[in-house]
């Protein structure tokens, strides 16, 4: 990849490069970045669109599922005539039409213990846009082992959350906060979700990723949980610490990739 910004790129990203916190150096960092987006649903769609539009150089997008009509109120990357197509593949096609200078790698697979480490090892940052706790724990395990920063989003009903984990030696992981796997996990299928809510959380995931990659703010040092209630438009912001009894990251032997 050519590291310098071309004239069309300078024009395309001119408005964000005016920000002193970003500038041309930050834009170059974005161009050289490799980001993994796991899940191209309600969270992954806006996250991928904003990362591509911002000029992140390479996006690896992972999803085994196909577009359904019931997705379209919140998964805004897809169109009616694309129902039945694989989300990752169709997502890459639609993203390329919007941002052709970005490199897209499509993975049409479920994330499992057999492939999660290879997926995470080749990128600079991971966005967890999945909708089930078992996959989240797999992603967390790989990010801890490989020390890759993780930005995890979730939304159900009118409530959403954003979790930013730098995955440095002394930072907490996902399992520090969520100690057990619930058997009665909520889902959009069972409980419903407000479309713009996942747009808010997915966009915030992209914003945090852009800040991290361009070295804006303190995301490299601080693990934080942000909770959002869309009914009263209130945010709750929590600083996080390591759980000394965490089986994944708290100074204990890390489990192998076959642990789940």
PDB file of C-alpha atoms in Angstrom:
ATOM      1  CA  UNK A   1       0.000   0.000   0.000  1.00  0.00           C
ATOM      2  CA  UNK A   2       1.206   3.501  -0.883  1.00  0.00           C
ATOM      3  CA  UNK A   3       1.608   5.255   2.464  1.00  0.00           C
ATOM      4  CA  UNK A   4       1.309   8.798   1.147  1.00  0.00           C
ATOM      5  CA  UNK A   5      -2.100  10.358   0.622  1.00  0.00           C
ATOM      6  CA  UNK A   6      -3.084  10.852  -2.999  1.00  0.00           C
ATOM      7  CA  UNK A   7      -4.667  14.114  -4.108  1.00  0.00           C
ATOM      8  CA  UNK A   8      -8.156  12.523  -4.268  1.00  0.00           C
ATOM      9  CA  UNK A   9      -7.641  11.168  -0.728  1.00  0.00           C
ATOM     10  CA  UNK A  10      -6.567  14.582   0.516  1.00  0.00           C
ATOM     11  CA  UNK A  11      -9.770  16.042  -0.901  1.00  0.00           C
ATOM     12  CA  UNK A  12     -11.942  13.204   0.388  1.00  0.00           C
ATOM     13  CA  UNK A  13     -10.696  13.434   3.978  1.00  0.00           C
ATOM     14  CA  UNK A  14     -10.044  17.191   4.034  1.00  0.00           C
ATOM     15  CA  UNK A  15     -12.749  18.045   6.572  1.00  0.00           C
ATOM     16  CA  UNK A  16     -11.587  15.540   9.180  1.00  0.00           C
ATOM     17  CA  UNK A  17      -7.918  16.364   8.531  1.00  0.00           C
ATOM     18  CA  UNK A  18      -8.707  19.964   9.525  1.00  0.00           C
ATOM     19  CA  UNK A  19      -9.102  18.688  13.076  1.00  0.00           C
ATOM     20  CA  UNK A  20      -5.797  19.343  14.871  1.00  0.00           C
ATOM     21  CA  UNK A  21      -6.180  16.115  16.846  1.00  0.00           C
ATOM     22  CA  UNK A  22      -6.135  14.136  13.583  1.00  0.00           C
ATOM     23  CA  UNK A  23      -4.334  16.070  10.864  1.00  0.00           C
ATOM     24  CA  UNK A  24      -2.427  14.411   8.034  1.00  0.00           C
ATOM     25  CA  UNK A  25      -0.400  12.196  10.382  1.00  0.00           C
ATOM     26  CA  UNK A  26      -3.554  10.745  11.901  1.00  0.00           C
ATOM     27  CA  UNK A  27      -5.033  10.193   8.462  1.00  0.00           C
ATOM     28  CA  UNK A  28      -1.907   8.314   7.411  1.00  0.00           C
ATOM     29  CA  UNK A  29      -2.240   6.105  10.493  1.00  0.00           C
ATOM     30  CA  UNK A  30      -5.808   5.303   9.471  1.00  0.00           C
ATOM     31  CA  UNK A  31      -4.682   4.457   5.949  1.00  0.00           C
ATOM     32  CA  UNK A  32      -2.116   1.971   7.275  1.00  0.00           C
ATOM     33  CA  UNK A  33      -4.530   0.335   9.746  1.00  0.00           C
ATOM     34  CA  UNK A  34      -6.050  -3.145   9.518  1.00  0.00           C
ATOM     35  CA  UNK A  35      -9.364  -3.579  11.369  1.00  0.00           C
ATOM     36  CA  UNK A  36     -11.376  -6.755  11.939  1.00  0.00           C
ATOM     37  CA  UNK A  37     -15.172  -6.376  12.117  1.00  0.00           C
ATOM     38  CA  UNK A  38     -16.896  -9.516  13.378  1.00  0.00           C
ATOM     39  CA  UNK A  39     -20.621  -9.411  12.683  1.00  0.00           C
ATOM     40  CA  UNK A  40     -22.150  -7.377   9.845  1.00  0.00           C
ATOM     41  CA  UNK A  41     -25.548  -6.816  11.419  1.00  0.00           C
ATOM     42  CA  UNK A  42     -27.054  -3.774  13.094  1.00  0.00           C
ATOM     43  CA  UNK A  43     -23.785  -2.779  14.773  1.00  0.00           C
ATOM     44  CA  UNK A  44     -21.353  -3.879  12.091  1.00  0.00           C
ATOM     45  CA  UNK A  45     -23.125  -2.027   9.265  1.00  0.00           C
ATOM     46  CA  UNK A  46     -22.741   1.544  10.601  1.00  0.00           C
ATOM     47  CA  UNK A  47     -19.336   0.743  12.099  1.00  0.00           C
ATOM     48  CA  UNK A  48     -18.017  -0.542   8.772  1.00  0.00           C
ATOM     49  CA  UNK A  49     -19.542   2.355   6.833  1.00  0.00           C
ATOM     50  CA  UNK A  50     -17.936   4.990   9.027  1.00  0.00           C
ATOM     51  CA  UNK A  51     -14.554   3.244   9.134  1.00  0.00           C
ATOM     52  CA  UNK A  52     -14.521   2.879   5.352  1.00  0.00           C
ATOM     53  CA  UNK A  53     -15.649   6.478   4.886  1.00  0.00           C
ATOM     54  CA  UNK A  54     -12.935   7.676   7.285  1.00  0.00           C
ATOM     55  CA  UNK A  55     -10.203   6.028   5.208  1.00  0.00           C
ATOM     56  CA  UNK A  56      -9.180   3.013   7.290  1.00  0.00           C
ATOM     57  CA  UNK A  57      -6.895   1.178   4.880  1.00  0.00           C
ATOM     58  CA  UNK A  58      -8.013  -2.420   5.303  1.00  0.00           C
ATOM     59  CA  UNK A  59     -11.228  -3.931   6.662  1.00  0.00           C
ATOM     60  CA  UNK A  60     -11.683  -7.642   7.313  1.00  0.00           C
ATOM     61  CA  UNK A  61     -15.421  -8.276   7.573  1.00  0.00           C
ATOM     62  CA  UNK A  62     -16.721 -11.536   8.985  1.00  0.00           C
ATOM     63  CA  UNK A  63     -20.261 -12.918   8.835  1.00  0.00           C
ATOM     64  CA  UNK A  64     -21.691 -16.297   7.825  1.00  0.00           C
ATOM     65  CA  UNK A  65     -25.321 -15.121   7.789  1.00  0.00           C
ATOM     66  CA  UNK A  66     -27.545 -13.886   4.961  1.00  0.00           C
ATOM     67  CA  UNK A  67     -29.617 -10.726   4.647  1.00  0.00           C
ATOM     68  CA  UNK A  68     -33.257 -11.131   5.743  1.00  0.00           C
ATOM     69  CA  UNK A  69     -36.169  -8.749   5.328  1.00  0.00           C
ATOM     70  CA  UNK A  70     -36.456  -8.360   9.119  1.00  0.00           C
ATOM     71  CA  UNK A  71     -32.868  -7.021   9.165  1.00  0.00           C
ATOM     72  CA  UNK A  72     -33.524  -4.009   6.971  1.00  0.00           C
ATOM     73  CA  UNK A  73     -34.919  -1.626   9.604  1.00  0.00           C
ATOM     74  CA  UNK A  74     -31.529  -1.507  11.319  1.00  0.00           C
ATOM     75  CA  UNK A  75     -28.896  -3.042   9.005  1.00  0.00           C
ATOM     76  CA  UNK A  76     -28.682   0.019   6.803  1.00  0.00           C
ATOM     77  CA  UNK A  77     -25.898  -1.165   4.507  1.00  0.00           C
ATOM     78  CA  UNK A  78     -28.210  -3.570   2.661  1.00  0.00           C
ATOM     79  CA  UNK A  79     -31.057  -3.069   0.194  1.00  0.00           C
ATOM     80  CA  UNK A  80     -34.306  -4.912  -0.468  1.00  0.00           C
ATOM     81  CA  UNK A  81     -33.058  -6.674  -3.594  1.00  0.00           C
ATOM     82  CA  UNK A  82     -30.045  -8.029  -1.648  1.00  0.00           C
ATOM     83  CA  UNK A  83     -32.147 -10.254   0.625  1.00  0.00           C
ATOM     84  CA  UNK A  84     -30.729 -13.780   0.712  1.00  0.00           C
ATOM     85  CA  UNK A  85     -27.151 -12.755   0.003  1.00  0.00           C
ATOM     86  CA  UNK A  86     -24.252 -13.270   2.398  1.00  0.00           C
ATOM     87  CA  UNK A  87     -23.823 -10.229   4.641  1.00  0.00           C
ATOM     88  CA  UNK A  88     -20.029 -10.101   4.537  1.00  0.00           C
ATOM     89  CA  UNK A  89     -19.796 -10.457   0.771  1.00  0.00           C
ATOM     90  CA  UNK A  90     -22.642  -8.070  -0.032  1.00  0.00           C
ATOM     91  CA  UNK A  91     -21.408  -5.686   2.631  1.00  0.00           C
ATOM     92  CA  UNK A  92     -17.988  -5.532   0.971  1.00  0.00           C
ATOM     93  CA  UNK A  93     -19.597  -4.833  -2.410  1.00  0.00           C
ATOM     94  CA  UNK A  94     -21.692  -1.989  -0.989  1.00  0.00           C
ATOM     95  CA  UNK A  95     -18.772  -0.573   0.984  1.00  0.00           C
ATOM     96  CA  UNK A  96     -16.522  -0.643  -2.081  1.00  0.00           C
ATOM     97  CA  UNK A  97     -19.098   1.381  -4.009  1.00  0.00           C
ATOM     98  CA  UNK A  98     -18.947   3.996  -1.254  1.00  0.00           C
ATOM     99  CA  UNK A  99     -15.203   3.894  -0.477  1.00  0.00           C
ATOM    100  CA  UNK A 100     -13.260   2.225  -3.322  1.00  0.00           C
ATOM    101  CA  UNK A 101      -9.790   3.063  -1.983  1.00  0.00           C
ATOM    102  CA  UNK A 102     -10.233   0.776   1.036  1.00  0.00           C
ATOM    103  CA  UNK A 103      -9.142  -2.873   0.879  1.00  0.00           C
ATOM    104  CA  UNK A 104     -11.861  -5.369   1.872  1.00  0.00           C
ATOM    105  CA  UNK A 105     -11.356  -8.985   2.894  1.00  0.00           C
ATOM    106  CA  UNK A 106     -14.476 -11.132   3.174  1.00  0.00           C
ATOM    107  CA  UNK A 107     -14.761 -14.081   5.577  1.00  0.00           C
ATOM    108  CA  UNK A 108     -18.010 -16.036   5.138  1.00  0.00           C
ATOM    109  CA  UNK A 109     -17.576 -18.203   8.226  1.00  0.00           C
ATOM    110  CA  UNK A 110     -18.742 -18.528  11.797  1.00  0.00           C
ATOM    111  CA  UNK A 111     -16.159 -17.467  14.348  1.00  0.00           C
ATOM    112  CA  UNK A 112     -14.992 -20.593  16.161  1.00  0.00           C
ATOM    113  CA  UNK A 113     -12.122 -21.730  18.340  1.00  0.00           C
ATOM    114  CA  UNK A 114     -10.466 -22.997  15.159  1.00  0.00           C
ATOM    115  CA  UNK A 115     -10.336 -19.690  13.280  1.00  0.00           C
ATOM    116  CA  UNK A 116     -10.585 -16.858  15.824  1.00  0.00           C
ATOM    117  CA  UNK A 117      -6.854 -16.690  16.546  1.00  0.00           C
ATOM    118  CA  UNK A 118      -5.856 -16.483  12.885  1.00  0.00           C
ATOM    119  CA  UNK A 119      -8.452 -13.762  12.287  1.00  0.00           C
ATOM    120  CA  UNK A 120      -7.331 -11.630  15.225  1.00  0.00           C
ATOM    121  CA  UNK A 121      -3.589 -12.120  14.717  1.00  0.00           C
ATOM    122  CA  UNK A 122      -3.479 -10.264  11.391  1.00  0.00           C
ATOM    123  CA  UNK A 123      -5.123  -6.978  12.427  1.00  0.00           C
ATOM    124  CA  UNK A 124      -4.419  -3.934  14.582  1.00  0.00           C
ATOM    125  CA  UNK A 125      -7.825  -3.687  16.258  1.00  0.00           C
ATOM    126  CA  UNK A 126     -10.997  -5.767  16.628  1.00  0.00           C
ATOM    127  CA  UNK A 127     -14.625  -4.648  16.605  1.00  0.00           C
ATOM    128  CA  UNK A 128     -16.975  -7.161  18.214  1.00  0.00           C
ATOM    129  CA  UNK A 129     -20.353  -6.519  16.586  1.00  0.00           C
ATOM    130  CA  UNK A 130     -21.773  -9.962  17.333  1.00  0.00           C
ATOM    131  CA  UNK A 131     -25.032 -10.781  19.075  1.00  0.00           C
ATOM    132  CA  UNK A 132     -24.206 -13.730  21.334  1.00  0.00           C
ATOM    133  CA  UNK A 133     -22.109 -14.146  24.446  1.00  0.00           C
ATOM    134  CA  UNK A 134     -20.347 -17.340  23.371  1.00  0.00           C
ATOM    135  CA  UNK A 135     -18.765 -15.665  20.343  1.00  0.00           C
ATOM    136  CA  UNK A 136     -17.907 -12.615  22.436  1.00  0.00           C
ATOM    137  CA  UNK A 137     -15.972 -14.794  24.868  1.00  0.00           C
ATOM    138  CA  UNK A 138     -14.074 -16.442  22.018  1.00  0.00           C
ATOM    139  CA  UNK A 139     -13.122 -13.054  20.595  1.00  0.00           C
ATOM    140  CA  UNK A 140     -12.114 -11.826  24.041  1.00  0.00           C
ATOM    141  CA  UNK A 141      -9.870 -14.848  24.610  1.00  0.00           C
ATOM    142  CA  UNK A 142      -8.044 -14.276  21.330  1.00  0.00           C
ATOM    143  CA  UNK A 143      -7.638 -10.538  21.947  1.00  0.00           C
ATOM    144  CA  UNK A 144      -6.189 -11.192  25.408  1.00  0.00           C
ATOM    145  CA  UNK A 145      -3.749 -13.801  24.137  1.00  0.00           C
ATOM    146  CA  UNK A 146      -2.617 -11.698  21.184  1.00  0.00           C
ATOM    147  CA  UNK A 147      -2.907  -8.320  22.966  1.00  0.00           C
ATOM    148  CA  UNK A 148      -5.176  -6.789  20.347  1.00  0.00           C
ATOM    149  CA  UNK A 149      -7.433  -3.903  21.424  1.00  0.00           C
ATOM    150  CA  UNK A 150     -11.121  -4.786  21.458  1.00  0.00           C
ATOM    151  CA  UNK A 151     -14.130  -2.509  21.009  1.00  0.00           C
ATOM    152  CA  UNK A 152     -17.339  -4.356  21.803  1.00  0.00           C
ATOM    153  CA  UNK A 153     -20.872  -3.096  21.232  1.00  0.00           C
ATOM    154  CA  UNK A 154     -24.287  -4.440  22.208  1.00  0.00           C
ATOM    155  CA  UNK A 155     -27.885  -3.246  21.927  1.00  0.00           C
ATOM    156  CA  UNK A 156     -31.293  -4.620  22.836  1.00  0.00           C
ATOM    157  CA  UNK A 157     -34.627  -2.866  23.195  1.00  0.00           C
ATOM    158  CA  UNK A 158     -33.806   0.770  23.988  1.00  0.00           C
ATOM    159  CA  UNK A 159     -30.518   0.075  25.807  1.00  0.00           C
ATOM    160  CA  UNK A 160     -27.022  -0.154  24.401  1.00  0.00           C
ATOM    161  CA  UNK A 161     -23.464  -0.380  25.622  1.00  0.00           C
ATOM    162  CA  UNK A 162     -19.964   0.245  24.347  1.00  0.00           C
ATOM    163  CA  UNK A 163     -16.926  -1.459  25.859  1.00  0.00           C
ATOM    164  CA  UNK A 164     -13.406  -0.283  25.000  1.00  0.00           C
ATOM    165  CA  UNK A 165     -10.588  -2.616  26.061  1.00  0.00           C
ATOM    166  CA  UNK A 166      -6.959  -1.735  25.176  1.00  0.00           C
ATOM    167  CA  UNK A 167      -5.799  -5.264  26.139  1.00  0.00           C
ATOM    168  CA  UNK A 168      -2.494  -4.092  27.565  1.00  0.00           C
ATOM    169  CA  UNK A 169      -0.788  -6.102  30.308  1.00  0.00           C
ATOM    170  CA  UNK A 170      -2.696  -4.496  33.196  1.00  0.00           C
ATOM    171  CA  UNK A 171      -6.045  -3.799  31.526  1.00  0.00           C
ATOM    172  CA  UNK A 172      -9.237  -5.805  32.109  1.00  0.00           C
ATOM    173  CA  UNK A 173     -10.906  -8.016  29.545  1.00  0.00           C
ATOM    174  CA  UNK A 174     -14.527  -8.755  28.648  1.00  0.00           C
ATOM    175  CA  UNK A 175     -14.741 -11.632  31.109  1.00  0.00           C
ATOM    176  CA  UNK A 176     -13.623  -9.385  33.979  1.00  0.00           C
ATOM    177  CA  UNK A 177     -16.940  -7.569  33.590  1.00  0.00           C
ATOM    178  CA  UNK A 178     -19.176 -10.453  32.544  1.00  0.00           C
ATOM    179  CA  UNK A 179     -18.167 -13.374  34.709  1.00  0.00           C
ATOM    180  CA  UNK A 180     -20.650 -16.005  33.603  1.00  0.00           C
ATOM    181  CA  UNK A 181     -22.501 -17.098  30.496  1.00  0.00           C
ATOM    182  CA  UNK A 182     -26.271 -16.513  30.862  1.00  0.00           C
ATOM    183  CA  UNK A 183     -28.560 -19.303  29.727  1.00  0.00           C
ATOM    184  CA  UNK A 184     -31.433 -16.888  29.022  1.00  0.00           C
ATOM    185  CA  UNK A 185     -29.559 -14.416  26.870  1.00  0.00           C
ATOM    186  CA  UNK A 186     -31.685 -11.633  25.378  1.00  0.00           C
ATOM    187  CA  UNK A 187     -31.786 -11.278  21.603  1.00  0.00           C
ATOM    188  CA  UNK A 188     -33.292  -9.014  18.950  1.00  0.00           C
ATOM    189  CA  UNK A 189     -35.374 -11.976  17.786  1.00  0.00           C
ATOM    190  CA  UNK A 190     -36.982 -12.410  21.215  1.00  0.00           C
ATOM    191  CA  UNK A 191     -37.005  -8.911  22.671  1.00  0.00           C
ATOM    192  CA  UNK A 192     -36.750  -6.541  19.706  1.00  0.00           C
ATOM    193  CA  UNK A 193     -34.450  -3.578  19.170  1.00  0.00           C
ATOM    194  CA  UNK A 194     -34.865   0.023  18.076  1.00  0.00           C
ATOM    195  CA  UNK A 195     -33.091   0.558  14.753  1.00  0.00           C
ATOM    196  CA  UNK A 196     -31.466   3.947  15.438  1.00  0.00           C
ATOM    197  CA  UNK A 197     -30.106   2.607  18.748  1.00  0.00           C
ATOM    198  CA  UNK A 198     -27.809   0.107  17.033  1.00  0.00           C
ATOM    199  CA  UNK A 199     -26.803   2.945  14.719  1.00  0.00           C
ATOM    200  CA  UNK A 200     -25.722   4.997  17.735  1.00  0.00           C
ATOM    201  CA  UNK A 201     -23.693   2.165  19.269  1.00  0.00           C
ATOM    202  CA  UNK A 202     -22.161   1.020  15.974  1.00  0.00           C
ATOM    203  CA  UNK A 203     -21.191   4.599  15.125  1.00  0.00           C
ATOM    204  CA  UNK A 204     -19.613   4.977  18.555  1.00  0.00           C
ATOM    205  CA  UNK A 205     -17.606   1.810  17.948  1.00  0.00           C
ATOM    206  CA  UNK A 206     -16.287   3.360  14.741  1.00  0.00           C
ATOM    207  CA  UNK A 207     -15.519   6.632  16.523  1.00  0.00           C
ATOM    208  CA  UNK A 208     -13.560   4.871  19.252  1.00  0.00           C
ATOM    209  CA  UNK A 209     -11.690   2.833  16.643  1.00  0.00           C
ATOM    210  CA  UNK A 210     -10.742   5.962  14.690  1.00  0.00           C
ATOM    211  CA  UNK A 211      -9.543   7.652  17.878  1.00  0.00           C
ATOM    212  CA  UNK A 212      -7.512   4.612  18.883  1.00  0.00           C
ATOM    213  CA  UNK A 213      -5.889   4.117  15.480  1.00  0.00           C
ATOM    214  CA  UNK A 214      -5.032   7.792  15.048  1.00  0.00           C
ATOM    215  CA  UNK A 215      -3.819   8.065  18.669  1.00  0.00           C
ATOM    216  CA  UNK A 216      -6.414  10.590  19.817  1.00  0.00           C
ATOM    217  CA  UNK A 217      -7.196  10.610  23.539  1.00  0.00           C
ATOM    218  CA  UNK A 218      -6.343   8.013  26.177  1.00  0.00           C
ATOM    219  CA  UNK A 219      -7.931   4.853  24.754  1.00  0.00           C
ATOM    220  CA  UNK A 220      -4.543   3.097  24.729  1.00  0.00           C
ATOM    221  CA  UNK A 221      -4.420   3.239  28.538  1.00  0.00           C
ATOM    222  CA  UNK A 222      -8.004   3.174  29.806  1.00  0.00           C
ATOM    223  CA  UNK A 223     -10.669   0.479  29.728  1.00  0.00           C
ATOM    224  CA  UNK A 224     -14.159   1.960  29.846  1.00  0.00           C
ATOM    225  CA  UNK A 225     -17.780   0.872  29.715  1.00  0.00           C
ATOM    226  CA  UNK A 226     -20.386   3.282  28.338  1.00  0.00           C
ATOM    227  CA  UNK A 227     -24.071   2.458  28.809  1.00  0.00           C
ATOM    228  CA  UNK A 228     -26.823   4.283  26.939  1.00  0.00           C
ATOM    229  CA  UNK A 229     -30.554   4.460  27.659  1.00  0.00           C
ATOM    230  CA  UNK A 230     -32.333   5.723  24.557  1.00  0.00           C
ATOM    231  CA  UNK A 231     -35.605   6.365  26.417  1.00  0.00           C
ATOM    232  CA  UNK A 232     -34.192   9.166  28.586  1.00  0.00           C
ATOM    233  CA  UNK A 233     -31.060   9.803  26.453  1.00  0.00           C
ATOM    234  CA  UNK A 234     -28.730   9.230  29.403  1.00  0.00           C
ATOM    235  CA  UNK A 235     -25.167   7.898  29.245  1.00  0.00           C
ATOM    236  CA  UNK A 236     -23.422   6.150  32.130  1.00  0.00           C
ATOM    237  CA  UNK A 237     -19.623   6.017  31.928  1.00  0.00           C
ATOM    238  CA  UNK A 238     -17.616   3.569  34.038  1.00  0.00           C
ATOM    239  CA  UNK A 239     -13.860   3.092  34.389  1.00  0.00           C
ATOM    240  CA  UNK A 240     -12.942  -0.604  34.585  1.00  0.00           C
ATOM    241  CA  UNK A 241     -10.314  -2.558  36.474  1.00  0.00           C
ATOM    242  CA  UNK A 242      -8.972  -6.101  36.278  1.00  0.00           C
ATOM    243  CA  UNK A 243     -10.885  -8.772  38.163  1.00  0.00           C
ATOM    244  CA  UNK A 244      -8.128 -10.513  40.190  1.00  0.00           C
ATOM    245  CA  UNK A 245     -10.010 -13.796  39.807  1.00  0.00           C
ATOM    246  CA  UNK A 246     -10.601 -13.543  36.066  1.00  0.00           C
ATOM    247  CA  UNK A 247      -9.773 -16.930  34.495  1.00  0.00           C
ATOM    248  CA  UNK A 248      -8.653 -15.287  31.243  1.00  0.00           C
ATOM    249  CA  UNK A 249      -6.435 -12.298  31.986  1.00  0.00           C
ATOM    250  CA  UNK A 250      -5.626 -11.884  35.692  1.00  0.00           C
ATOM    251  CA  UNK A 251      -2.123 -13.311  35.776  1.00  0.00           C
ATOM    252  CA  UNK A 252      -3.331 -16.874  35.378  1.00  0.00           C
ATOM    253  CA  UNK A 253      -2.270 -19.304  32.647  1.00  0.00           C
ATOM    254  CA  UNK A 254      -4.241 -18.461  29.525  1.00  0.00           C
ATOM    255  CA  UNK A 255      -6.503 -21.172  28.223  1.00  0.00           C
ATOM    256  CA  UNK A 256      -5.858 -22.648  24.822  1.00  0.00           C
ATOM    257  CA  UNK A 257      -7.942 -21.832  21.773  1.00  0.00           C
ATOM    258  CA  UNK A 258      -9.863 -25.056  22.356  1.00  0.00           C
ATOM    259  CA  UNK A 259     -11.208 -23.865  25.711  1.00  0.00           C
ATOM    260  CA  UNK A 260     -14.665 -23.011  24.391  1.00  0.00           C
TER     261      UNK A 260
END
